[in-house]
Amino acid sequence: MLCATQTLADEDKIDTLQSQDIFTLEYASDVDISDDGKQVYFVRNYMDIYTDKKVGNIWQVNTKGELVPVTNGLHADYSPILSPDGEKLAYISTASGKPQVHIKWLESGREAQMTHLTNSPSQLSWSPDGSQLAFSAFVMGRPNIPVNLPGKPPGAKWAEPATVTQEVYYRFDGAGYLPAGTNHLFVMSADGGTPRQITSGNFNHSGHISWTKDGKNLIFSANRHEDHEYIINNTEVFSANINTGELTQLTERFGPDFEPHVSPDGKLIAYRGFDDKFTNYENSQLYVMNIDGSNKRLLTADLDRTIEALKWAKNSRGVYIQYDDLGKGKVAYQPLKGKRKVLIENLGGKAYGRPYGGGDFDVSENGTIAFTHSLPTRPADVAINVKGKTSRLTALNEDALGHKTLGKVEEIWYKSSADNRDIQGWVVYPPDFDASKKYPLILEIHGGPVTNYGPRFSTEIQLMAARGYVVLYTNPRGSTSYGKEFANTIHLNYPSNDYDDLMSGVDVLLEKGFINEKELFVTGGSGGGVLTAWTVGHTDRFAAAVVAKPVINWYSFVLTADFYPFFYKYWFDKKPWEDLEGYMKRSPISYVGNVTTPTMLLTGESDHRTPISETEQFYQALKLNKVETAMVRIPNASHSIYRRPSNLMSKVEHILWWFDQYREEALKKKAEAETQEAK
């Protein structure tokens, strides 16, 4: 009888998302559609609970939604690309223990490892006749060992030798300290054999690789200027003869020209780029030029958005482009002459941790578009768009999420108190939300700062909602997808009125009546960590805060971060020692004396983008001021904490642990106050 009662009680409970459910999630990426539009190849990404890694294998889905595995799922397989005749699939696999180029013959099902490289290949590209493959790979340079210690006797165990660094870029987030060397382009026979290096020199050659129609040249982008290490955005489009290695520079303006695609008829090159003005943000636009670099023209002068990817139409009369607009991923068709037409408005879904943009698409000969389909309640699935009608072909997470009650995601617009600008945001409600009750609120701030959130699936935010919090996330000024002027309002002015945009969003939710004003919480990572630290230095309205992987001191950040030539050049107009006052005015550390909010800090110990020394500065300053604080260090984690699923779990659980204790404290104080009033 007791068991029956418990069962009935359990049935009344809703099934909500739990942090361990991260290991049940999947998402699609790397879509490649057959020329006839009947088959889509994609990577089915999943979380391996035993190795604690995101891995994936390649699947095929047809227009009826019938799924067939292409690789066995025992290794990481990615970057699938069909041969021009559609009979072979090249991809990269770790089956041998490290990434190598593989080919699968689709009719027979046979497959083979084609390379035995010492470093990982990327950017696979078939030659037009399918006889060759091009790719990019790292080529080791000579290590810098200027000193050899004399006198070491045989068998002696001395300390590890010192390392000598003289490069501008010597470490990179997610990669650690870099070995000597550069990325170069290679060509190999599709029948196997030794890859042949095409490019040379102390320059990096990476990014998209395209072939001329006759198969004699590779079209690619690189920064081969003398000052390339300091002016990093000044890439040009080049043509390289695969037989002689002779290079021809096709662009020349100051600024990035990149991602070149040769048109199917071989006459034109479409590419992305902009004039570099050393500003916080510029729109990456679509250009077209003749195959020899002549007659350059801009096709998207009237589109105040950044082009993120492009694909030629098979008839060479136009280009399909991807961009974000008002927080949504779109695909449009841009003819060489004529009016642009939006075809897809829900592309995205690959960033399963937080609701960032991104996504993949491909186009068949008949114009069928395959793409990663984004929903607020699901990670990315595969969908196709045929003549304006979208059909979702996969439902990768119905088994994991179909029985779960997720938080409702609702779009809001409001005015900023700073200047009455329109600001877009989204509210995520607890699964059992009741508007007649009072709820705690978490303001979750995106990073970047030049990026955007949108109505996309977010594990972190859904977990917060599942624990009873209303969550607000917004795109304050500086965010992308609202135009160049909106993004550039924070140029040499960050943080600033973006703080007002965020506080105005909190005020709007308080006016709705279902938020407990004594249970306000704030968190964010990277750029969101900067704004969270800035927030607690400018208001005491929040019961607690979590500052994740922040910049606390711009002076020290510019001199310790991995990408330092970029940060000082594009985010400031002087070097740190030339403008101490300007750097410190924008640094959260300058306002730490105002902080009374209990503030936890959380950063990966191997973060080279926002080094953990930034976190330690704020932690120690708060300790000196006897403000309640804690420091959470994620071992071996880079800036991308979510790369290991358990680290994403750890991040969310620590945030909620910190908030929950101050939520309880807030409730306790409220009860005590009510008792005193009654007396």
JSON list of C-alpha atoms in Angstrom, two decimals, residues 337-522:
[
{"chain": "A", "resi": 337, "resn": "LYS", "atom": "CA", "xyz": [22.40, 40.54, -60.33]},
{"chain": "A", "resi": 338, "resn": "GLY", "atom": "CA", "xyz": [19.08, 41.08, -58.64]},
{"chain": "A", "resi": 339, "resn": "LYS", "atom": "CA", "xyz": [17.35, 41.01, -55.28]},
{"chain": "A", "resi": 340, "resn": "ARG", "atom": "CA", "xyz": [18.40, 38.81, -52.37]},
{"chain": "A", "resi": 341, "resn": "LYS", "atom": "CA", "xyz": [15.84, 36.34, -50.99]},
{"chain": "A", "resi": 342, "resn": "VAL", "atom": "CA", "xyz": [15.76, 34.79, -47.49]},
{"chain": "A", "resi": 343, "resn": "LEU", "atom": "CA", "xyz": [15.12, 31.03, -47.66]},
{"chain": "A", "resi": 344, "resn": "ILE", "atom": "CA", "xyz": [15.76, 29.73, -44.12]},
{"chain": "A", "resi": 345, "resn": "GLU", "atom": "CA", "xyz": [15.29, 31.42, -40.73]},
{"chain": "A", "resi": 346, "resn": "ASN", "atom": "CA", "xyz": [16.03, 28.69, -38.18]},
{"chain": "A", "resi": 347, "resn": "LEU", "atom": "CA", "xyz": [19.58, 27.57, -38.87]},
{"chain": "A", "resi": 348, "resn": "GLY", "atom": "CA", "xyz": [21.83, 26.81, -35.89]},
{"chain": "A", "resi": 349, "resn": "GLY", "atom": "CA", "xyz": [21.78, 24.63, -32.83]},
{"chain": "A", "resi": 350, "resn": "LYS", "atom": "CA", "xyz": [25.37, 23.37, -32.67]},
{"chain": "A", "resi": 351, "resn": "ALA", "atom": "CA", "xyz": [26.31, 25.19, -29.43]},
{"chain": "A", "resi": 352, "resn": "TYR", "atom": "CA", "xyz": [24.51, 22.90, -27.01]},
{"chain": "A", "resi": 353, "resn": "GLY", "atom": "CA", "xyz": [25.89, 24.56, -23.84]},
{"chain": "A", "resi": 354, "resn": "ARG", "atom": "CA", "xyz": [24.59, 28.09, -24.24]},
{"chain": "A", "resi": 355, "resn": "PRO", "atom": "CA", "xyz": [22.29, 29.56, -26.94]},
{"chain": "A", "resi": 356, "resn": "TYR", "atom": "CA", "xyz": [24.95, 30.89, -29.32]},
{"chain": "A", "resi": 357, "resn": "GLY", "atom": "CA", "xyz": [24.65, 31.07, -33.10]},
{"chain": "A", "resi": 358, "resn": "GLY", "atom": "CA", "xyz": [26.38, 28.95, -35.70]},
{"chain": "A", "resi": 359, "resn": "GLY", "atom": "CA", "xyz": [25.29, 26.12, -37.95]},
{"chain": "A", "resi": 360, "resn": "ASP", "atom": "CA", "xyz": [26.03, 24.40, -41.26]},
{"chain": "A", "resi": 361, "resn": "PHE", "atom": "CA", "xyz": [24.31, 24.23, -44.62]},
{"chain": "A", "resi": 362, "resn": "ASP", "atom": "CA", "xyz": [24.89, 22.78, -48.08]},
{"chain": "A", "resi": 363, "resn": "VAL", "atom": "CA", "xyz": [23.07, 23.04, -51.41]},
{"chain": "A", "resi": 364, "resn": "SER", "atom": "CA", "xyz": [22.38, 20.37, -54.05]},
{"chain": "A", "resi": 365, "resn": "GLU", "atom": "CA", "xyz": [22.34, 20.90, -57.81]},
{"chain": "A", "resi": 366, "resn": "ASN", "atom": "CA", "xyz": [18.56, 21.32, -57.83]},
{"chain": "A", "resi": 367, "resn": "GLY", "atom": "CA", "xyz": [18.62, 23.93, -55.03]},
{"chain": "A", "resi": 368, "resn": "THR", "atom": "CA", "xyz": [17.63, 21.71, -52.11]},
{"chain": "A", "resi": 369, "resn": "ILE", "atom": "CA", "xyz": [19.24, 23.11, -48.97]},
{"chain": "A", "resi": 370, "resn": "ALA", "atom": "CA", "xyz": [20.37, 20.80, -46.18]},
{"chain": "A", "resi": 371, "resn": "PHE", "atom": "CA", "xyz": [21.05, 22.52, -42.88]},
{"chain": "A", "resi": 372, "resn": "THR", "atom": "CA", "xyz": [21.31, 22.14, -39.12]},
{"chain": "A", "resi": 373, "resn": "HIS", "atom": "CA", "xyz": [17.88, 23.00, -37.77]},
{"chain": "A", "resi": 374, "resn": "SER", "atom": "CA", "xyz": [17.60, 25.04, -34.58]},
{"chain": "A", "resi": 375, "resn": "LEU", "atom": "CA", "xyz": [14.81, 24.94, -31.99]},
{"chain": "A", "resi": 376, "resn": "PRO", "atom": "CA", "xyz": [14.72, 26.39, -28.45]},
{"chain": "A", "resi": 377, "resn": "THR", "atom": "CA", "xyz": [13.84, 22.93, -27.15]},
{"chain": "A", "resi": 378, "resn": "ARG", "atom": "CA", "xyz": [16.25, 20.72, -29.13]},
{"chain": "A", "resi": 379, "resn": "PRO", "atom": "CA", "xyz": [19.91, 20.66, -30.17]},
{"chain": "A", "resi": 380, "resn": "ALA", "atom": "CA", "xyz": [20.57, 20.69, -33.91]},
{"chain": "A", "resi": 381, "resn": "ASP", "atom": "CA", "xyz": [18.80, 18.24, -36.21]},
{"chain": "A", "resi": 382, "resn": "VAL", "atom": "CA", "xyz": [19.16, 17.79, -39.97]},
{"chain": "A", "resi": 383, "resn": "ALA", "atom": "CA", "xyz": [16.54, 19.48, -42.12]},
{"chain": "A", "resi": 384, "resn": "ILE", "atom": "CA", "xyz": [16.08, 20.24, -45.81]},
{"chain": "A", "resi": 385, "resn": "ASN", "atom": "CA", "xyz": [14.40, 23.12, -47.58]},
{"chain": "A", "resi": 386, "resn": "VAL", "atom": "CA", "xyz": [12.80, 22.34, -50.93]},
{"chain": "A", "resi": 387, "resn": "LYS", "atom": "CA", "xyz": [11.24, 25.24, -52.82]},
{"chain": "A", "resi": 388, "resn": "GLY", "atom": "CA", "xyz": [10.64, 27.19, -49.63]},
{"chain": "A", "resi": 389, "resn": "LYS", "atom": "CA", "xyz": [9.27, 24.30, -47.59]},
{"chain": "A", "resi": 390, "resn": "THR", "atom": "CA", "xyz": [11.33, 23.00, -44.66]},
{"chain": "A", "resi": 391, "resn": "SER", "atom": "CA", "xyz": [11.20, 19.38, -43.51]},
{"chain": "A", "resi": 392, "resn": "ARG", "atom": "CA", "xyz": [13.08, 18.11, -40.48]},
{"chain": "A", "resi": 393, "resn": "LEU", "atom": "CA", "xyz": [14.65, 14.73, -41.35]},
{"chain": "A", "resi": 394, "resn": "THR", "atom": "CA", "xyz": [16.01, 13.70, -37.95]},
{"chain": "A", "resi": 395, "resn": "ALA", "atom": "CA", "xyz": [14.81, 13.77, -34.37]},
{"chain": "A", "resi": 396, "resn": "LEU", "atom": "CA", "xyz": [18.07, 12.92, -32.63]},
{"chain": "A", "resi": 397, "resn": "ASN", "atom": "CA", "xyz": [16.95, 13.83, -29.13]},
{"chain": "A", "resi": 398, "resn": "GLU", "atom": "CA", "xyz": [13.39, 12.58, -28.87]},
{"chain": "A", "resi": 399, "resn": "ASP", "atom": "CA", "xyz": [14.57, 9.59, -26.86]},
{"chain": "A", "resi": 400, "resn": "ALA", "atom": "CA", "xyz": [16.46, 11.84, -24.45]},
{"chain": "A", "resi": 401, "resn": "LEU", "atom": "CA", "xyz": [14.16, 14.86, -24.29]},
{"chain": "A", "resi": 402, "resn": "GLY", "atom": "CA", "xyz": [10.77, 13.73, -25.61]},
{"chain": "A", "resi": 403, "resn": "HIS", "atom": "CA", "xyz": [9.58, 12.75, -22.13]},
{"chain": "A", "resi": 404, "resn": "LYS", "atom": "CA", "xyz": [11.17, 15.76, -20.41]},
{"chain": "A", "resi": 405, "resn": "THR", "atom": "CA", "xyz": [9.31, 18.95, -19.59]},
{"chain": "A", "resi": 406, "resn": "LEU", "atom": "CA", "xyz": [11.59, 21.80, -20.60]},
{"chain": "A", "resi": 407, "resn": "GLY", "atom": "CA", "xyz": [11.39, 25.46, -19.77]},
{"chain": "A", "resi": 408, "resn": "LYS", "atom": "CA", "xyz": [9.35, 27.59, -22.16]},
{"chain": "A", "resi": 409, "resn": "VAL", "atom": "CA", "xyz": [11.45, 30.11, -24.10]},
{"chain": "A", "resi": 410, "resn": "GLU", "atom": "CA", "xyz": [9.73, 33.44, -24.75]},
{"chain": "A", "resi": 411, "resn": "GLU", "atom": "CA", "xyz": [11.08, 36.40, -26.75]},
{"chain": "A", "resi": 412, "resn": "ILE", "atom": "CA", "xyz": [10.89, 39.90, -25.28]},
{"chain": "A", "resi": 413, "resn": "TRP", "atom": "CA", "xyz": [11.83, 43.39, -26.47]},
{"chain": "A", "resi": 414, "resn": "TYR", "atom": "CA", "xyz": [12.35, 46.36, -24.18]},
{"chain": "A", "resi": 415, "resn": "LYS", "atom": "CA", "xyz": [13.89, 49.84, -24.06]},
{"chain": "A", "resi": 416, "resn": "SER", "atom": "CA", "xyz": [17.30, 50.54, -22.53]},
{"chain": "A", "resi": 417, "resn": "SER", "atom": "CA", "xyz": [17.39, 53.14, -19.79]},
{"chain": "A", "resi": 418, "resn": "ALA", "atom": "CA", "xyz": [20.63, 54.50, -21.28]},
{"chain": "A", "resi": 419, "resn": "ASP", "atom": "CA", "xyz": [19.24, 55.88, -24.55]},
{"chain": "A", "resi": 420, "resn": "ASN", "atom": "CA", "xyz": [15.90, 54.19, -25.24]},
{"chain": "A", "resi": 421, "resn": "ARG", "atom": "CA", "xyz": [17.43, 51.66, -27.66]},
{"chain": "A", "resi": 422, "resn": "ASP", "atom": "CA", "xyz": [15.44, 48.54, -28.45]},
{"chain": "A", "resi": 423, "resn": "ILE", "atom": "CA", "xyz": [17.01, 45.49, -26.80]},
{"chain": "A", "resi": 424, "resn": "GLN", "atom": "CA", "xyz": [16.04, 41.90, -27.57]},
{"chain": "A", "resi": 425, "resn": "GLY", "atom": "CA", "xyz": [16.05, 39.11, -25.02]},
{"chain": "A", "resi": 426, "resn": "TRP", "atom": "CA", "xyz": [14.52, 35.80, -24.09]},
{"chain": "A", "resi": 427, "resn": "VAL", "atom": "CA", "xyz": [12.91, 34.55, -20.88]},
{"chain": "A", "resi": 428, "resn": "VAL", "atom": "CA", "xyz": [13.08, 30.89, -19.94]},
{"chain": "A", "resi": 429, "resn": "TYR", "atom": "CA", "xyz": [10.47, 29.79, -17.41]},
{"chain": "A", "resi": 430, "resn": "PRO", "atom": "CA", "xyz": [10.63, 26.88, -14.95]},
{"chain": "A", "resi": 431, "resn": "PRO", "atom": "CA", "xyz": [8.81, 23.80, -16.33]},
{"chain": "A", "resi": 432, "resn": "ASP", "atom": "CA", "xyz": [6.04, 24.15, -13.72]},
{"chain": "A", "resi": 433, "resn": "PHE", "atom": "CA", "xyz": [5.80, 27.94, -13.96]},
{"chain": "A", "resi": 434, "resn": "ASP", "atom": "CA", "xyz": [2.79, 29.60, -12.30]},
{"chain": "A", "resi": 435, "resn": "ALA", "atom": "CA", "xyz": [2.51, 33.35, -12.90]},
{"chain": "A", "resi": 436, "resn": "SER", "atom": "CA", "xyz": [0.72, 33.81, -9.58]},
{"chain": "A", "resi": 437, "resn": "LYS", "atom": "CA", "xyz": [3.87, 32.76, -7.70]},
{"chain": "A", "resi": 438, "resn": "LYS", "atom": "CA", "xyz": [7.19, 34.48, -7.06]},
{"chain": "A", "resi": 439, "resn": "TYR", "atom": "CA", "xyz": [10.39, 33.08, -8.59]},
{"chain": "A", "resi": 440, "resn": "PRO", "atom": "CA", "xyz": [14.09, 33.75, -8.30]},
{"chain": "A", "resi": 441, "resn": "LEU", "atom": "CA", "xyz": [15.69, 35.28, -11.41]},
{"chain": "A", "resi": 442, "resn": "ILE", "atom": "CA", "xyz": [19.04, 34.52, -13.04]},
{"chain": "A", "resi": 443, "resn": "LEU", "atom": "CA", "xyz": [20.40, 37.08, -15.48]},
{"chain": "A", "resi": 444, "resn": "GLU", "atom": "CA", "xyz": [22.73, 35.08, -17.79]},
{"chain": "A", "resi": 445, "resn": "ILE", "atom": "CA", "xyz": [25.08, 37.28, -19.86]},
{"chain": "A", "resi": 446, "resn": "HIS", "atom": "CA", "xyz": [26.67, 36.13, -23.12]},
{"chain": "A", "resi": 447, "resn": "GLY", "atom": "CA", "xyz": [30.37, 36.28, -23.89]},
{"chain": "A", "resi": 448, "resn": "GLY", "atom": "CA", "xyz": [32.19, 37.71, -26.84]},
{"chain": "A", "resi": 449, "resn": "PRO", "atom": "CA", "xyz": [31.25, 40.45, -26.41]},
{"chain": "A", "resi": 450, "resn": "VAL", "atom": "CA", "xyz": [30.69, 40.63, -30.19]},
{"chain": "A", "resi": 451, "resn": "THR", "atom": "CA", "xyz": [28.42, 37.62, -30.66]},
{"chain": "A", "resi": 452, "resn": "ASN", "atom": "CA", "xyz": [24.77, 36.83, -29.98]},
{"chain": "A", "resi": 453, "resn": "TYR", "atom": "CA", "xyz": [22.31, 34.63, -28.16]},
{"chain": "A", "resi": 454, "resn": "GLY", "atom": "CA", "xyz": [19.05, 33.52, -29.74]},
{"chain": "A", "resi": 455, "resn": "PRO", "atom": "CA", "xyz": [16.06, 31.18, -29.48]},
{"chain": "A", "resi": 456, "resn": "ARG", "atom": "CA", "xyz": [18.27, 28.09, -29.50]},
{"chain": "A", "resi": 457, "resn": "PHE", "atom": "CA", "xyz": [18.65, 25.09, -27.22]},
{"chain": "A", "resi": 458, "resn": "SER", "atom": "CA", "xyz": [20.84, 25.68, -24.17]},
{"chain": "A", "resi": 459, "resn": "THR", "atom": "CA", "xyz": [21.68, 22.92, -21.71]},
{"chain": "A", "resi": 460, "resn": "GLU", "atom": "CA", "xyz": [22.95, 25.35, -19.09]},
{"chain": "A", "resi": 461, "resn": "ILE", "atom": "CA", "xyz": [19.91, 27.62, -19.15]},
{"chain": "A", "resi": 462, "resn": "GLN", "atom": "CA", "xyz": [17.44, 24.73, -19.25]},
{"chain": "A", "resi": 463, "resn": "LEU", "atom": "CA", "xyz": [19.15, 23.22, -16.20]},
{"chain": "A", "resi": 464, "resn": "MET", "atom": "CA", "xyz": [18.77, 26.51, -14.35]},
{"chain": "A", "resi": 465, "resn": "ALA", "atom": "CA", "xyz": [15.08, 26.67, -15.25]},
{"chain": "A", "resi": 466, "resn": "ALA", "atom": "CA", "xyz": [14.61, 23.05, -14.18]},
{"chain": "A", "resi": 467, "resn": "ARG", "atom": "CA", "xyz": [15.86, 24.03, -10.71]},
{"chain": "A", "resi": 468, "resn": "GLY", "atom": "CA", "xyz": [13.10, 26.60, -10.31]},
{"chain": "A", "resi": 469, "resn": "TYR", "atom": "CA", "xyz": [14.74, 29.76, -11.66]},
{"chain": "A", "resi": 470, "resn": "VAL", "atom": "CA", "xyz": [13.37, 32.14, -14.27]},
{"chain": "A", "resi": 471, "resn": "VAL", "atom": "CA", "xyz": [16.30, 32.88, -16.58]},
{"chain": "A", "resi": 472, "resn": "LEU", "atom": "CA", "xyz": [16.74, 36.05, -18.62]},
{"chain": "A", "resi": 473, "resn": "TYR", "atom": "CA", "xyz": [19.28, 36.23, -21.43]},
{"chain": "A", "resi": 474, "resn": "THR", "atom": "CA", "xyz": [19.61, 39.21, -23.75]},
{"chain": "A", "resi": 475, "resn": "ASN", "atom": "CA", "xyz": [21.66, 40.74, -26.55]},
{"chain": "A", "resi": 476, "resn": "PRO", "atom": "CA", "xyz": [22.89, 44.05, -25.12]},
{"chain": "A", "resi": 477, "resn": "ARG", "atom": "CA", "xyz": [24.64, 46.62, -27.29]},
{"chain": "A", "resi": 478, "resn": "GLY", "atom": "CA", "xyz": [27.81, 45.18, -28.77]},
{"chain": "A", "resi": 479, "resn": "SER", "atom": "CA", "xyz": [25.98, 42.02, -29.82]},
{"chain": "A", "resi": 480, "resn": "THR", "atom": "CA", "xyz": [25.93, 40.91, -33.44]},
{"chain": "A", "resi": 481, "resn": "SER", "atom": "CA", "xyz": [22.88, 40.40, -35.69]},
{"chain": "A", "resi": 482, "resn": "TYR", "atom": "CA", "xyz": [21.59, 43.96, -35.20]},
{"chain": "A", "resi": 483, "resn": "GLY", "atom": "CA", "xyz": [23.92, 45.79, -37.56]},
{"chain": "A", "resi": 484, "resn": "LYS", "atom": "CA", "xyz": [27.33, 47.42, -37.50]},
{"chain": "A", "resi": 485, "resn": "GLU", "atom": "CA", "xyz": [26.34, 50.53, -35.53]},
{"chain": "A", "resi": 486, "resn": "PHE", "atom": "CA", "xyz": [24.78, 48.49, -32.71]},
{"chain": "A", "resi": 487, "resn": "ALA", "atom": "CA", "xyz": [27.84, 46.24, -32.43]},
{"chain": "A", "resi": 488, "resn": "ASN", "atom": "CA", "xyz": [30.26, 49.16, -32.54]},
{"chain": "A", "resi": 489, "resn": "THR", "atom": "CA", "xyz": [28.61, 51.16, -29.76]},
{"chain": "A", "resi": 490, "resn": "ILE", "atom": "CA", "xyz": [31.05, 49.45, -27.39]},
{"chain": "A", "resi": 491, "resn": "HIS", "atom": "CA", "xyz": [34.16, 50.24, -29.47]},
{"chain": "A", "resi": 492, "resn": "LEU", "atom": "CA", "xyz": [36.69, 51.70, -27.01]},
{"chain": "A", "resi": 493, "resn": "ASN", "atom": "CA", "xyz": [33.74, 51.77, -24.61]},
{"chain": "A", "resi": 494, "resn": "TYR", "atom": "CA", "xyz": [33.39, 48.33, -23.04]},
{"chain": "A", "resi": 495, "resn": "PRO", "atom": "CA", "xyz": [31.89, 47.83, -20.52]},
{"chain": "A", "resi": 496, "resn": "SER", "atom": "CA", "xyz": [29.61, 50.87, -20.54]},
{"chain": "A", "resi": 497, "resn": "ASN", "atom": "CA", "xyz": [25.94, 51.23, -21.42]},
{"chain": "A", "resi": 498, "resn": "ASP", "atom": "CA", "xyz": [25.68, 47.52, -22.12]},
{"chain": "A", "resi": 499, "resn": "TYR", "atom": "CA", "xyz": [25.35, 47.34, -18.32]},
{"chain": "A", "resi": 500, "resn": "ASP", "atom": "CA", "xyz": [22.28, 49.63, -18.54]},
{"chain": "A", "resi": 501, "resn": "ASP", "atom": "CA", "xyz": [20.79, 47.40, -21.24]},
{"chain": "A", "resi": 502, "resn": "LEU", "atom": "CA", "xyz": [21.08, 44.41, -18.92]},
{"chain": "A", "resi": 503, "resn": "MET", "atom": "CA", "xyz": [19.66, 46.16, -15.85]},
{"chain": "A", "resi": 504, "resn": "SER", "atom": "CA", "xyz": [16.73, 47.43, -17.91]},
{"chain": "A", "resi": 505, "resn": "GLY", "atom": "CA", "xyz": [15.90, 43.84, -18.80]},
{"chain": "A", "resi": 506, "resn": "VAL", "atom": "CA", "xyz": [15.84, 42.90, -15.12]},
{"chain": "A", "resi": 507, "resn": "ASP", "atom": "CA", "xyz": [13.56, 45.87, -14.42]},
{"chain": "A", "resi": 508, "resn": "VAL", "atom": "CA", "xyz": [11.14, 44.77, -17.14]},
{"chain": "A", "resi": 509, "resn": "LEU", "atom": "CA", "xyz": [10.82, 41.30, -15.61]},
{"chain": "A", "resi": 510, "resn": "LEU", "atom": "CA", "xyz": [10.33, 42.72, -12.12]},
{"chain": "A", "resi": 511, "resn": "GLU", "atom": "CA", "xyz": [7.39, 44.73, -13.46]},
{"chain": "A", "resi": 512, "resn": "LYS", "atom": "CA", "xyz": [5.69, 41.51, -14.56]},
{"chain": "A", "resi": 513, "resn": "GLY", "atom": "CA", "xyz": [5.13, 40.60, -10.92]},
{"chain": "A", "resi": 514, "resn": "PHE", "atom": "CA", "xyz": [6.38, 37.01, -10.77]},
{"chain": "A", "resi": 515, "resn": "ILE", "atom": "CA", "xyz": [10.00, 37.72, -9.76]},
{"chain": "A", "resi": 516, "resn": "ASN", "atom": "CA", "xyz": [11.08, 38.01, -6.14]},
{"chain": "A", "resi": 517, "resn": "GLU", "atom": "CA", "xyz": [13.20, 41.18, -6.12]},
{"chain": "A", "resi": 518, "resn": "LYS", "atom": "CA", "xyz": [15.23, 39.81, -3.20]},
{"chain": "A", "resi": 519, "resn": "GLU", "atom": "CA", "xyz": [16.22, 36.75, -5.19]},
{"chain": "A", "resi": 520, "resn": "LEU", "atom": "CA", "xyz": [18.04, 38.27, -8.14]},
{"chain": "A", "resi": 521, "resn": "PHE", "atom": "CA", "xyz": [21.18, 36.48, -9.37]},
{"chain": "A", "resi": 522, "resn": "VAL", "atom": "CA", "xyz": [23.64, 37.23, -12.16]}
]
